[in-house]
Amino acid sequence: MTARAWKLEWTGSRGQAEKAKEARGVKRATLFTPEHKRRSSGAGSSPFRHPGSGRSVAETFKQAREEKKKGRASWGDLSGEEMATLRFGQHIIKASAVFLQTDLSFALVNRKPVVPGHVLVCPVRLVERFRDLRPDEVADLFCTTQKVADAVEKHFSASSLTIAIQDGPEAGQTVKHVHVHVLPRKPGDFEKNDSIYDELQKHDRESEDVASKWRSEEEMEKEATELRGLFS
């Protein structure tokens, strides 16, 4: 085959590939329109709404990022009427506890960490079971978890990680919202290494929750602000 013929064939193949890619893009855009997301959400559309304006957490954070770029605001400025709240299963938490947000996932600090740096990564859409996540949500959840895990391991001077999902009541899940536990691990943090799973089993149980052991909103916000800086 001459160089010219090869070039023509390669160019034609590339053109076909680009057309196929465009077709896939159109199909994807059609599949995941806002209307489709509302219909397919199962538990309803995203519950993360600013109570006053109806803005989602993602929209609130996007505005905050834009304001920060202009030098007019920071993450810490999200307070009062501008402070979004979000639903984490049956719980309502402040957006100040969130330290990383993507279009489909978010990461938040823990009100009762099992070990220092114990954080949670969740899908934005309120979904109870892992099997009910869409493929794009699964991909984003694990990519976000990987990013968060690497950051907290280094930040808390750990040497290993425990990453776990409690999927269903028999697995210890009581918060009806898929969430990934990310726990930085150090030598000797538990007398028996597997004891951490016993702690996770009772972590979310409301019957064993003692409010005095919960961290204050101020403590959680302080840690979230600190972790947020790792991704800026």
mmCIF file with all atom_site columns, C-alpha atoms in Angstrom:
data_model
loop_
_atom_site.group_PDB
_atom_site.id
_atom_site.type_symbol
_atom_site.label_atom_id
_atom_site.label_alt_id
_atom_site.label_comp_id
_atom_site.label_asym_id
_atom_site.label_entity_id
_atom_site.label_seq_id
_atom_site.pdbx_PDB_ins_code
_atom_site.Cartn_x
_atom_site.Cartn_y
_atom_site.Cartn_z
_atom_site.occupancy
_atom_site.B_iso_or_equiv
_atom_site.pdbx_formal_charge
_atom_site.auth_seq_id
_atom_site.auth_comp_id
_atom_site.auth_asym_id
_atom_site.auth_atom_id
_atom_site.pdbx_PDB_model_num
ATOM 1   C CA . MET A 1 1   ? 0.000   0.000  0.000  1.00 0.00 ? 1   MET A CA 1
ATOM 2   C CA . THR A 1 2   ? 1.390   3.390  -0.965 1.00 0.00 ? 2   THR A CA 1
ATOM 3   C CA . ALA A 1 3   ? 1.828   6.133  1.602  1.00 0.00 ? 3   ALA A CA 1
ATOM 4   C CA . ARG A 1 4   ? -0.914  8.143  -0.115 1.00 0.00 ? 4   ARG A CA 1
ATOM 5   C CA . ALA A 1 5   ? -3.357  5.209  -0.103 1.00 0.00 ? 5   ALA A CA 1
ATOM 6   C CA . TRP A 1 6   ? -2.575  4.487  3.555  1.00 0.00 ? 6   TRP A CA 1
ATOM 7   C CA . LYS A 1 7   ? -3.135  8.123  4.430  1.00 0.00 ? 7   LYS A CA 1
ATOM 8   C CA . LEU A 1 8   ? -6.494  8.166  2.649  1.00 0.00 ? 8   LEU A CA 1
ATOM 9   C CA . GLU A 1 9   ? -7.580  4.935  4.359  1.00 0.00 ? 9   GLU A CA 1
ATOM 10  C CA . TRP A 1 10  ? -6.455  6.179  7.787  1.00 0.00 ? 10  TRP A CA 1
ATOM 11  C CA . THR A 1 11  ? -8.189  9.516  7.250  1.00 0.00 ? 11  THR A CA 1
ATOM 12  C CA . GLY A 1 12  ? -11.387 7.717  6.288  1.00 0.00 ? 12  GLY A CA 1
ATOM 13  C CA . SER A 1 13  ? -11.204 5.502  9.368  1.00 0.00 ? 13  SER A CA 1
ATOM 14  C CA . ARG A 1 14  ? -10.608 8.505  11.572 1.00 0.00 ? 14  ARG A CA 1
ATOM 15  C CA . GLY A 1 15  ? -13.610 10.240 10.023 1.00 0.00 ? 15  GLY A CA 1
ATOM 16  C CA . GLN A 1 16  ? -15.781 7.217  10.715 1.00 0.00 ? 16  GLN A CA 1
ATOM 17  C CA . ALA A 1 17  ? -14.521 7.044  14.292 1.00 0.00 ? 17  ALA A CA 1
ATOM 18  C CA . GLU A 1 18  ? -15.269 10.724 14.838 1.00 0.00 ? 18  GLU A CA 1
ATOM 19  C CA . LYS A 1 19  ? -18.789 10.296 13.449 1.00 0.00 ? 19  LYS A CA 1
ATOM 20  C CA . ALA A 1 20  ? -19.343 7.292  15.714 1.00 0.00 ? 20  ALA A CA 1
ATOM 21  C CA . LYS A 1 21  ? -18.060 9.282  18.681 1.00 0.00 ? 21  LYS A CA 1
ATOM 22  C CA . GLU A 1 22  ? -20.415 12.150 17.853 1.00 0.00 ? 22  GLU A CA 1
ATOM 23  C CA . ALA A 1 23  ? -23.310 9.697  17.569 1.00 0.00 ? 23  ALA A CA 1
ATOM 24  C CA . ARG A 1 24  ? -22.476 8.252  20.969 1.00 0.00 ? 24  ARG A CA 1
ATOM 25  C CA . GLY A 1 25  ? -22.336 11.760 22.387 1.00 0.00 ? 25  GLY A CA 1
ATOM 26  C CA . VAL A 1 26  ? -25.789 12.569 21.023 1.00 0.00 ? 26  VAL A CA 1
ATOM 27  C CA . LYS A 1 27  ? -27.143 9.292  22.410 1.00 0.00 ? 27  LYS A CA 1
ATOM 28  C CA . ARG A 1 28  ? -25.607 9.962  25.820 1.00 0.00 ? 28  ARG A CA 1
ATOM 29  C CA . ALA A 1 29  ? -26.935 13.508 25.880 1.00 0.00 ? 29  ALA A CA 1
ATOM 30  C CA . THR A 1 30  ? -30.380 12.157 25.021 1.00 0.00 ? 30  THR A CA 1
ATOM 31  C CA . LEU A 1 31  ? -30.213 9.456  27.690 1.00 0.00 ? 31  LEU A CA 1
ATOM 32  C CA . PHE A 1 32  ? -29.125 11.695 30.517 1.00 0.00 ? 32  PHE A CA 1
ATOM 33  C CA . THR A 1 33  ? -31.261 14.785 30.140 1.00 0.00 ? 33  THR A CA 1
ATOM 34  C CA . PRO A 1 34  ? -32.548 16.373 33.364 1.00 0.00 ? 34  PRO A CA 1
ATOM 35  C CA . GLU A 1 35  ? -36.006 14.969 32.576 1.00 0.00 ? 35  GLU A CA 1
ATOM 36  C CA . HIS A 1 36  ? -34.567 11.456 32.218 1.00 0.00 ? 36  HIS A CA 1
ATOM 37  C CA . LYS A 1 37  ? -32.744 11.806 35.517 1.00 0.00 ? 37  LYS A CA 1
ATOM 38  C CA . ARG A 1 38  ? -35.974 12.791 37.236 1.00 0.00 ? 38  ARG A CA 1
ATOM 39  C CA . ARG A 1 39  ? -37.817 9.816  35.778 1.00 0.00 ? 39  ARG A CA 1
ATOM 40  C CA . SER A 1 40  ? -35.069 7.272  36.522 1.00 0.00 ? 40  SER A CA 1
ATOM 41  C CA . SER A 1 41  ? -33.962 8.459  39.948 1.00 0.00 ? 41  SER A CA 1
ATOM 42  C CA . GLY A 1 42  ? -36.030 5.879  41.848 1.00 0.00 ? 42  GLY A CA 1
ATOM 43  C CA . ALA A 1 43  ? -35.876 7.721  45.154 1.00 0.00 ? 43  ALA A CA 1
ATOM 44  C CA . GLY A 1 44  ? -36.758 11.005 43.438 1.00 0.00 ? 44  GLY A CA 1
ATOM 45  C CA . SER A 1 45  ? -34.674 13.770 41.986 1.00 0.00 ? 45  SER A CA 1
ATOM 46  C CA . SER A 1 46  ? -31.647 15.102 43.788 1.00 0.00 ? 46  SER A CA 1
ATOM 47  C CA . PRO A 1 47  ? -32.735 16.055 47.325 1.00 0.00 ? 47  PRO A CA 1
ATOM 48  C CA . PHE A 1 48  ? -29.874 18.465 47.855 1.00 0.00 ? 48  PHE A CA 1
ATOM 49  C CA . ARG A 1 49  ? -31.609 21.807 47.730 1.00 0.00 ? 49  ARG A CA 1
ATOM 50  C CA . HIS A 1 50  ? -31.010 25.208 49.190 1.00 0.00 ? 50  HIS A CA 1
ATOM 51  C CA . PRO A 1 51  ? -34.126 25.647 51.358 1.00 0.00 ? 51  PRO A CA 1
ATOM 52  C CA . GLY A 1 52  ? -34.642 29.265 50.379 1.00 0.00 ? 52  GLY A CA 1
ATOM 53  C CA . SER A 1 53  ? -33.791 29.472 46.701 1.00 0.00 ? 53  SER A CA 1
ATOM 54  C CA . GLY A 1 54  ? -34.320 25.906 45.485 1.00 0.00 ? 54  GLY A CA 1
ATOM 55  C CA . ARG A 1 55  ? -30.714 25.733 44.289 1.00 0.00 ? 55  ARG A CA 1
ATOM 56  C CA . SER A 1 56  ? -28.959 22.402 44.499 1.00 0.00 ? 56  SER A CA 1
ATOM 57  C CA . VAL A 1 57  ? -25.770 21.999 46.497 1.00 0.00 ? 57  VAL A CA 1
ATOM 58  C CA . ALA A 1 58  ? -23.878 21.663 43.218 1.00 0.00 ? 58  ALA A CA 1
ATOM 59  C CA . GLU A 1 59  ? -25.343 24.962 42.016 1.00 0.00 ? 59  GLU A CA 1
ATOM 60  C CA . THR A 1 60  ? -24.549 26.665 45.308 1.00 0.00 ? 60  THR A CA 1
ATOM 61  C CA . PHE A 1 61  ? -20.969 25.400 45.257 1.00 0.00 ? 61  PHE A CA 1
ATOM 62  C CA . LYS A 1 62  ? -20.567 26.351 41.596 1.00 0.00 ? 62  LYS A CA 1
ATOM 63  C CA . GLN A 1 63  ? -21.578 29.915 42.402 1.00 0.00 ? 63  GLN A CA 1
ATOM 64  C CA . ALA A 1 64  ? -19.189 29.954 45.366 1.00 0.00 ? 64  ALA A CA 1
ATOM 65  C CA . ARG A 1 65  ? -16.321 28.762 43.148 1.00 0.00 ? 65  ARG A CA 1
ATOM 66  C CA . GLU A 1 66  ? -17.093 31.436 40.571 1.00 0.00 ? 66  GLU A CA 1
ATOM 67  C CA . GLU A 1 67  ? -17.216 34.113 43.255 1.00 0.00 ? 67  GLU A CA 1
ATOM 68  C CA . LYS A 1 68  ? -13.946 32.853 44.716 1.00 0.00 ? 68  LYS A CA 1
ATOM 69  C CA . LYS A 1 69  ? -12.240 33.110 41.309 1.00 0.00 ? 69  LYS A CA 1
ATOM 70  C CA . LYS A 1 70  ? -13.348 36.732 41.171 1.00 0.00 ? 70  LYS A CA 1
ATOM 71  C CA . GLY A 1 71  ? -11.922 37.315 44.635 1.00 0.00 ? 71  GLY A CA 1
ATOM 72  C CA . ARG A 1 72  ? -15.312 38.103 46.120 1.00 0.00 ? 72  ARG A CA 1
ATOM 73  C CA . ALA A 1 73  ? -16.025 35.040 48.242 1.00 0.00 ? 73  ALA A CA 1
ATOM 74  C CA . SER A 1 74  ? -14.665 31.837 49.708 1.00 0.00 ? 74  SER A CA 1
ATOM 75  C CA . TRP A 1 75  ? -16.112 28.486 50.713 1.00 0.00 ? 75  TRP A CA 1
ATOM 76  C CA . GLY A 1 76  ? -16.312 29.780 54.242 1.00 0.00 ? 76  GLY A CA 1
ATOM 77  C CA . ASP A 1 77  ? -18.690 32.515 53.089 1.00 0.00 ? 77  ASP A CA 1
ATOM 78  C CA . LEU A 1 78  ? -21.501 29.997 52.599 1.00 0.00 ? 78  LEU A CA 1
ATOM 79  C CA . SER A 1 79  ? -23.508 30.869 55.675 1.00 0.00 ? 79  SER A CA 1
ATOM 80  C CA . GLY A 1 80  ? -26.994 31.941 56.709 1.00 0.00 ? 80  GLY A CA 1
ATOM 81  C CA . GLU A 1 81  ? -29.283 32.189 53.696 1.00 0.00 ? 81  GLU A CA 1
ATOM 82  C CA . GLU A 1 82  ? -26.450 31.102 51.408 1.00 0.00 ? 82  GLU A CA 1
ATOM 83  C CA . MET A 1 83  ? -25.773 27.942 53.403 1.00 0.00 ? 83  MET A CA 1
ATOM 84  C CA . ALA A 1 84  ? -27.210 24.904 51.649 1.00 0.00 ? 84  ALA A CA 1
ATOM 85  C CA . THR A 1 85  ? -28.404 21.867 53.514 1.00 0.00 ? 85  THR A CA 1
ATOM 86  C CA . LEU A 1 86  ? -28.499 18.413 52.049 1.00 0.00 ? 86  LEU A CA 1
ATOM 87  C CA . ARG A 1 87  ? -30.137 15.124 52.825 1.00 0.00 ? 87  ARG A CA 1
ATOM 88  C CA . PHE A 1 88  ? -27.899 12.188 53.684 1.00 0.00 ? 88  PHE A CA 1
ATOM 89  C CA . GLY A 1 89  ? -30.382 9.336  53.856 1.00 0.00 ? 89  GLY A CA 1
ATOM 90  C CA . GLN A 1 90  ? -32.736 10.178 56.716 1.00 0.00 ? 90  GLN A CA 1
ATOM 91  C CA . HIS A 1 91  ? -30.395 12.875 58.041 1.00 0.00 ? 91  HIS A CA 1
ATOM 92  C CA . ILE A 1 92  ? -30.082 16.562 57.177 1.00 0.00 ? 92  ILE A CA 1
ATOM 93  C CA . ILE A 1 93  ? -26.542 17.953 57.223 1.00 0.00 ? 93  ILE A CA 1
ATOM 94  C CA . LYS A 1 94  ? -25.021 21.309 56.406 1.00 0.00 ? 94  LYS A CA 1
ATOM 95  C CA . ALA A 1 95  ? -23.051 21.782 53.224 1.00 0.00 ? 95  ALA A CA 1
ATOM 96  C CA . SER A 1 96  ? -20.214 23.085 55.394 1.00 0.00 ? 96  SER A CA 1
ATOM 97  C CA . ALA A 1 97  ? -19.426 19.416 56.150 1.00 0.00 ? 97  ALA A CA 1
ATOM 98  C CA . VAL A 1 98  ? -18.811 18.735 52.448 1.00 0.00 ? 98  VAL A CA 1
ATOM 99  C CA . PHE A 1 99  ? -15.222 19.108 51.269 1.00 0.00 ? 99  PHE A CA 1
ATOM 100 C CA . LEU A 1 100 ? -15.391 17.809 47.698 1.00 0.00 ? 100 LEU A CA 1
ATOM 101 C CA . GLN A 1 101 ? -18.193 17.945 45.129 1.00 0.00 ? 101 GLN A CA 1
ATOM 102 C CA . THR A 1 102 ? -18.449 16.593 41.594 1.00 0.00 ? 102 THR A CA 1
ATOM 103 C CA . ASP A 1 103 ? -21.502 16.546 39.349 1.00 0.00 ? 103 ASP A CA 1
ATOM 104 C CA . LEU A 1 104 ? -22.462 13.091 40.639 1.00 0.00 ? 104 LEU A CA 1
ATOM 105 C CA . SER A 1 105 ? -20.689 12.586 43.982 1.00 0.00 ? 105 SER A CA 1
ATOM 106 C CA . PHE A 1 106 ? -19.714 14.416 47.149 1.00 0.00 ? 106 PHE A CA 1
ATOM 107 C CA . ALA A 1 107 ? -17.418 13.745 50.100 1.00 0.00 ? 107 ALA A CA 1
ATOM 108 C CA . LEU A 1 108 ? -18.103 14.826 53.661 1.00 0.00 ? 108 LEU A CA 1
ATOM 109 C CA . VAL A 1 109 ? -16.493 14.640 57.064 1.00 0.00 ? 109 VAL A CA 1
ATOM 110 C CA . ASN A 1 110 ? -17.884 12.290 59.705 1.00 0.00 ? 110 ASN A CA 1
ATOM 111 C CA . ARG A 1 111 ? -19.756 13.362 62.811 1.00 0.00 ? 111 ARG A CA 1
ATOM 112 C CA . LYS A 1 112 ? -18.412 10.334 64.714 1.00 0.00 ? 112 LYS A CA 1
ATOM 113 C CA . PRO A 1 113 ? -15.201 9.115  63.026 1.00 0.00 ? 113 PRO A CA 1
ATOM 114 C CA . VAL A 1 114 ? -13.937 5.651  63.885 1.00 0.00 ? 114 VAL A CA 1
ATOM 115 C CA . VAL A 1 115 ? -10.357 6.826  63.274 1.00 0.00 ? 115 VAL A CA 1
ATOM 116 C CA . PRO A 1 116 ? -8.930  10.294 62.530 1.00 0.00 ? 116 PRO A CA 1
ATOM 117 C CA . GLY A 1 117 ? -9.676  11.167 58.916 1.00 0.00 ? 117 GLY A CA 1
ATOM 118 C CA . HIS A 1 118 ? -12.653 8.793  58.597 1.00 0.00 ? 118 HIS A CA 1
ATOM 119 C CA . VAL A 1 119 ? -14.737 10.374 55.820 1.00 0.00 ? 119 VAL A CA 1
ATOM 120 C CA . LEU A 1 120 ? -17.644 9.385  53.587 1.00 0.00 ? 120 LEU A CA 1
ATOM 121 C CA . VAL A 1 121 ? -18.119 9.549  49.814 1.00 0.00 ? 121 VAL A CA 1
ATOM 122 C CA . CYS A 1 122 ? -21.688 9.448  48.473 1.00 0.00 ? 122 CYS A CA 1
ATOM 123 C CA . PRO A 1 123 ? -23.603 9.780  45.222 1.00 0.00 ? 123 PRO A CA 1
ATOM 124 C CA . VAL A 1 124 ? -25.405 13.107 44.887 1.00 0.00 ? 124 VAL A CA 1
ATOM 125 C CA . ARG A 1 125 ? -28.638 11.323 43.994 1.00 0.00 ? 125 ARG A CA 1
ATOM 126 C CA . LEU A 1 126 ? -30.395 9.770  46.962 1.00 0.00 ? 126 LEU A CA 1
ATOM 127 C CA . VAL A 1 127 ? -30.017 6.025  46.306 1.00 0.00 ? 127 VAL A CA 1
ATOM 128 C CA . GLU A 1 128 ? -30.329 3.397  49.035 1.00 0.00 ? 128 GLU A CA 1
ATOM 129 C CA . ARG A 1 129 ? -28.609 0.396  47.446 1.00 0.00 ? 129 ARG A CA 1
ATOM 130 C CA . PHE A 1 130 ? -25.433 0.118  45.385 1.00 0.00 ? 130 PHE A CA 1
ATOM 131 C CA . ARG A 1 131 ? -27.208 -1.919 42.689 1.00 0.00 ? 131 ARG A CA 1
ATOM 132 C CA . ASP A 1 132 ? -29.506 1.026  41.943 1.00 0.00 ? 132 ASP A CA 1
ATOM 133 C CA . LEU A 1 133 ? -26.719 3.388  40.895 1.00 0.00 ? 133 LEU A CA 1
ATOM 134 C CA . ARG A 1 134 ? -26.378 4.189  37.209 1.00 0.00 ? 134 ARG A CA 1
ATOM 135 C CA . PRO A 1 135 ? -23.086 3.228  35.500 1.00 0.00 ? 135 PRO A CA 1
ATOM 136 C CA . ASP A 1 136 ? -21.977 6.868  35.319 1.00 0.00 ? 136 ASP A CA 1
ATOM 137 C CA . GLU A 1 137 ? -22.693 7.283  39.045 1.00 0.00 ? 137 GLU A CA 1
ATOM 138 C CA . VAL A 1 138 ? -20.697 4.148  39.915 1.00 0.00 ? 138 VAL A CA 1
ATOM 139 C CA . ALA A 1 139 ? -17.730 5.365  37.871 1.00 0.00 ? 139 ALA A CA 1
ATOM 140 C CA . ASP A 1 140 ? -17.787 8.827  39.416 1.00 0.00 ? 140 ASP A CA 1
ATOM 141 C CA . LEU A 1 141 ? -18.285 7.473  42.941 1.00 0.00 ? 141 LEU A CA 1
ATOM 142 C CA . PHE A 1 142 ? -15.187 5.279  42.737 1.00 0.00 ? 142 PHE A CA 1
ATOM 143 C CA . CYS A 1 143 ? -13.055 7.882  40.958 1.00 0.00 ? 143 CYS A CA 1
ATOM 144 C CA . THR A 1 144 ? -13.984 10.377 43.685 1.00 0.00 ? 144 THR A CA 1
ATOM 145 C CA . THR A 1 145 ? -13.303 7.775  46.383 1.00 0.00 ? 145 THR A CA 1
ATOM 146 C CA . GLN A 1 146 ? -9.854  7.095  44.928 1.00 0.00 ? 146 GLN A CA 1
ATOM 147 C CA . LYS A 1 147 ? -9.046  10.804 44.912 1.00 0.00 ? 147 LYS A CA 1
ATOM 148 C CA . VAL A 1 148 ? -10.304 11.317 48.461 1.00 0.00 ? 148 VAL A CA 1
ATOM 149 C CA . ALA A 1 149 ? -8.566  8.185  49.778 1.00 0.00 ? 149 ALA A CA 1
ATOM 150 C CA . ASP A 1 150 ? -5.184  9.271  48.442 1.00 0.00 ? 150 ASP A CA 1
ATOM 151 C CA . ALA A 1 151 ? -5.596  12.740 49.947 1.00 0.00 ? 151 ALA A CA 1
ATOM 152 C CA . VAL A 1 152 ? -6.668  11.682 53.456 1.00 0.00 ? 152 VAL A CA 1
ATOM 153 C CA . GLU A 1 153 ? -4.023  8.947  53.701 1.00 0.00 ? 153 GLU A CA 1
ATOM 154 C CA . LYS A 1 154 ? -1.305  11.525 53.123 1.00 0.00 ? 154 LYS A CA 1
ATOM 155 C CA . HIS A 1 155 ? -2.954  14.277 55.160 1.00 0.00 ? 155 HIS A CA 1
ATOM 156 C CA . PHE A 1 156 ? -3.382  12.117 58.259 1.00 0.00 ? 156 PHE A CA 1
ATOM 157 C CA . SER A 1 157 ? 0.084   10.535 57.916 1.00 0.00 ? 157 SER A CA 1
ATOM 158 C CA . ALA A 1 158 ? -1.387  7.065  57.478 1.00 0.00 ? 158 ALA A CA 1
ATOM 159 C CA . SER A 1 159 ? 0.198   4.093  55.746 1.00 0.00 ? 159 SER A CA 1
ATOM 160 C CA . SER A 1 160 ? -2.885  2.147  54.625 1.00 0.00 ? 160 SER A CA 1
ATOM 161 C CA . LEU A 1 161 ? -6.613  2.494  54.043 1.00 0.00 ? 161 LEU A CA 1
ATOM 162 C CA . THR A 1 162 ? -9.792  0.635  54.829 1.00 0.00 ? 162 THR A CA 1
ATOM 163 C CA . ILE A 1 163 ? -12.422 1.327  52.159 1.00 0.00 ? 163 ILE A CA 1
ATOM 164 C CA . ALA A 1 164 ? -15.850 -0.205 52.710 1.00 0.00 ? 164 ALA A CA 1
ATOM 165 C CA . ILE A 1 165 ? -19.496 -0.053 51.654 1.00 0.00 ? 165 ILE A CA 1
ATOM 166 C CA . GLN A 1 166 ? -22.228 -1.396 53.928 1.00 0.00 ? 166 GLN A CA 1
ATOM 167 C CA . ASP A 1 167 ? -24.874 -2.357 51.377 1.00 0.00 ? 167 ASP A CA 1
ATOM 168 C CA . GLY A 1 168 ? -28.101 -3.367 53.094 1.00 0.00 ? 168 GLY A CA 1
ATOM 169 C CA . PRO A 1 169 ? -29.221 -3.787 56.733 1.00 0.00 ? 169 PRO A CA 1
ATOM 170 C CA . GLU A 1 170 ? -27.524 -7.161 57.251 1.00 0.00 ? 170 GLU A CA 1
ATOM 171 C CA . ALA A 1 171 ? -24.260 -5.524 56.211 1.00 0.00 ? 171 ALA A CA 1
ATOM 172 C CA . GLY A 1 172 ? -24.693 -2.871 58.894 1.00 0.00 ? 172 GLY A CA 1
ATOM 173 C CA . GLN A 1 173 ? -26.243 -0.120 56.764 1.00 0.00 ? 173 GLN A CA 1
ATOM 174 C CA . THR A 1 174 ? -28.731 2.065  58.625 1.00 0.00 ? 174 THR A CA 1
ATOM 175 C CA . VAL A 1 175 ? -28.363 5.322  56.672 1.00 0.00 ? 175 VAL A CA 1
ATOM 176 C CA . LYS A 1 176 ? -30.482 4.742  53.576 1.00 0.00 ? 176 LYS A CA 1
ATOM 177 C CA . HIS A 1 177 ? -28.069 6.388  51.178 1.00 0.00 ? 177 HIS A CA 1
ATOM 178 C CA . VAL A 1 178 ? -25.155 4.621  49.476 1.00 0.00 ? 178 VAL A CA 1
ATOM 179 C CA . HIS A 1 179 ? -21.900 5.770  51.065 1.00 0.00 ? 179 HIS A CA 1
ATOM 180 C CA . VAL A 1 180 ? -18.288 4.648  50.967 1.00 0.00 ? 180 VAL A CA 1
ATOM 181 C CA . HIS A 1 181 ? -16.329 4.681  54.229 1.00 0.00 ? 181 HIS A CA 1
ATOM 182 C CA . VAL A 1 182 ? -12.725 5.811  53.778 1.00 0.00 ? 182 VAL A CA 1
ATOM 183 C CA . LEU A 1 183 ? -10.565 5.244  56.866 1.00 0.00 ? 183 LEU A CA 1
ATOM 184 C CA . PRO A 1 184 ? -6.839  6.085  57.043 1.00 0.00 ? 184 PRO A CA 1
ATOM 185 C CA . ARG A 1 185 ? -5.001  3.309  58.897 1.00 0.00 ? 185 ARG A CA 1
ATOM 186 C CA . LYS A 1 186 ? -1.847  3.323  61.014 1.00 0.00 ? 186 LYS A CA 1
ATOM 187 C CA . PRO A 1 187 ? 0.074   0.506  62.702 1.00 0.00 ? 187 PRO A CA 1
ATOM 188 C CA . GLY A 1 188 ? -1.507  -0.392 66.049 1.00 0.00 ? 188 GLY A CA 1
ATOM 189 C CA . ASP A 1 189 ? -4.639  1.733  65.613 1.00 0.00 ? 189 ASP A CA 1
ATOM 190 C CA . PHE A 1 190 ? -6.616  -1.328 66.775 1.00 0.00 ? 190 PHE A CA 1
ATOM 191 C CA . GLU A 1 191 ? -5.438  -4.154 69.017 1.00 0.00 ? 191 GLU A CA 1
ATOM 192 C CA . LYS A 1 192 ? -6.926  -6.573 66.493 1.00 0.00 ? 192 LYS A CA 1
ATOM 193 C CA . ASN A 1 193 ? -6.760  -5.289 62.942 1.00 0.00 ? 193 ASN A CA 1
ATOM 194 C CA . ASP A 1 194 ? -10.219 -6.568 61.988 1.00 0.00 ? 194 ASP A CA 1
ATOM 195 C CA . SER A 1 195 ? -11.841 -4.832 64.957 1.00 0.00 ? 195 SER A CA 1
ATOM 196 C CA . ILE A 1 196 ? -12.377 -1.885 62.652 1.00 0.00 ? 196 ILE A CA 1
ATOM 197 C CA . TYR A 1 197 ? -15.181 -3.837 60.974 1.00 0.00 ? 197 TYR A CA 1
ATOM 198 C CA . ASP A 1 198 ? -16.927 -4.284 64.324 1.00 0.00 ? 198 ASP A CA 1
ATOM 199 C CA . GLU A 1 199 ? -16.738 -0.519 64.783 1.00 0.00 ? 199 GLU A CA 1
ATOM 200 C CA . LEU A 1 200 ? -18.162 0.068  61.319 1.00 0.00 ? 200 LEU A CA 1
ATOM 201 C CA . GLN A 1 201 ? -21.015 -2.363 62.040 1.00 0.00 ? 201 GLN A CA 1
ATOM 202 C CA . LYS A 1 202 ? -22.246 -0.150 64.854 1.00 0.00 ? 202 LYS A CA 1
ATOM 203 C CA . HIS A 1 203 ? -21.085 3.170  63.417 1.00 0.00 ? 203 HIS A CA 1
ATOM 204 C CA . ASP A 1 204 ? -24.435 4.284  61.984 1.00 0.00 ? 204 ASP A CA 1
ATOM 205 C CA . ARG A 1 205 ? -26.760 2.606  64.461 1.00 0.00 ? 205 ARG A CA 1
ATOM 206 C CA . GLU A 1 206 ? -28.927 5.284  66.014 1.00 0.00 ? 206 GLU A CA 1
ATOM 207 C CA . SER A 1 207 ? -29.625 3.081  69.054 1.00 0.00 ? 207 SER A CA 1
ATOM 208 C CA . GLU A 1 208 ? -25.926 3.133  69.885 1.00 0.00 ? 208 GLU A CA 1
ATOM 209 C CA . ASP A 1 209 ? -25.407 6.779  69.026 1.00 0.00 ? 209 ASP A CA 1
ATOM 210 C CA . VAL A 1 210 ? -24.584 8.904  72.026 1.00 0.00 ? 210 VAL A CA 1
ATOM 211 C CA . ALA A 1 211 ? -24.891 12.578 71.157 1.00 0.00 ? 211 ALA A CA 1
ATOM 212 C CA . SER A 1 212 ? -22.060 13.460 73.526 1.00 0.00 ? 212 SER A CA 1
ATOM 213 C CA . LYS A 1 213 ? -19.714 11.469 71.264 1.00 0.00 ? 213 LYS A CA 1
ATOM 214 C CA . TRP A 1 214 ? -20.715 13.413 68.174 1.00 0.00 ? 214 TRP A CA 1
ATOM 215 C CA . ARG A 1 215 ? -18.477 16.176 66.973 1.00 0.00 ? 215 ARG A CA 1
ATOM 216 C CA . SER A 1 216 ? -19.856 19.696 66.928 1.00 0.00 ? 216 SER A CA 1
ATOM 217 C CA . GLU A 1 217 ? -20.782 21.404 63.671 1.00 0.00 ? 217 GLU A CA 1
ATOM 218 C CA . GLU A 1 218 ? -17.870 23.761 64.274 1.00 0.00 ? 218 GLU A CA 1
ATOM 219 C CA . GLU A 1 219 ? -15.411 20.860 64.535 1.00 0.00 ? 219 GLU A CA 1
ATOM 220 C CA . MET A 1 220 ? -16.770 19.271 61.385 1.00 0.00 ? 220 MET A CA 1
ATOM 221 C CA . GLU A 1 221 ? -16.690 22.535 59.459 1.00 0.00 ? 221 GLU A CA 1
ATOM 222 C CA . LYS A 1 222 ? -13.105 23.169 60.546 1.00 0.00 ? 222 LYS A CA 1
ATOM 223 C CA . GLU A 1 223 ? -11.962 19.756 59.290 1.00 0.00 ? 223 GLU A CA 1
ATOM 224 C CA . ALA A 1 224 ? -13.944 20.117 56.057 1.00 0.00 ? 224 ALA A CA 1
ATOM 225 C CA . THR A 1 225 ? -12.317 23.491 55.391 1.00 0.00 ? 225 THR A CA 1
ATOM 226 C CA . GLU A 1 226 ? -8.912  21.930 56.011 1.00 0.00 ? 226 GLU A CA 1
ATOM 227 C CA . LEU A 1 227 ? -9.599  19.029 53.643 1.00 0.00 ? 227 LEU A CA 1
ATOM 228 C CA . ARG A 1 228 ? -11.113 21.325 51.031 1.00 0.00 ? 228 ARG A CA 1
ATOM 229 C CA . GLY A 1 229 ? -7.749  22.993 50.750 1.00 0.00 ? 229 GLY A CA 1
ATOM 230 C CA . LEU A 1 230 ? -6.228  19.709 49.539 1.00 0.00 ? 230 LEU A CA 1
ATOM 231 C CA . PHE A 1 231 ? -8.308  19.898 46.364 1.00 0.00 ? 231 PHE A CA 1
ATOM 232 C CA . SER A 1 232 ? -8.102  23.602 45.535 1.00 0.00 ? 232 SER A CA 1
#
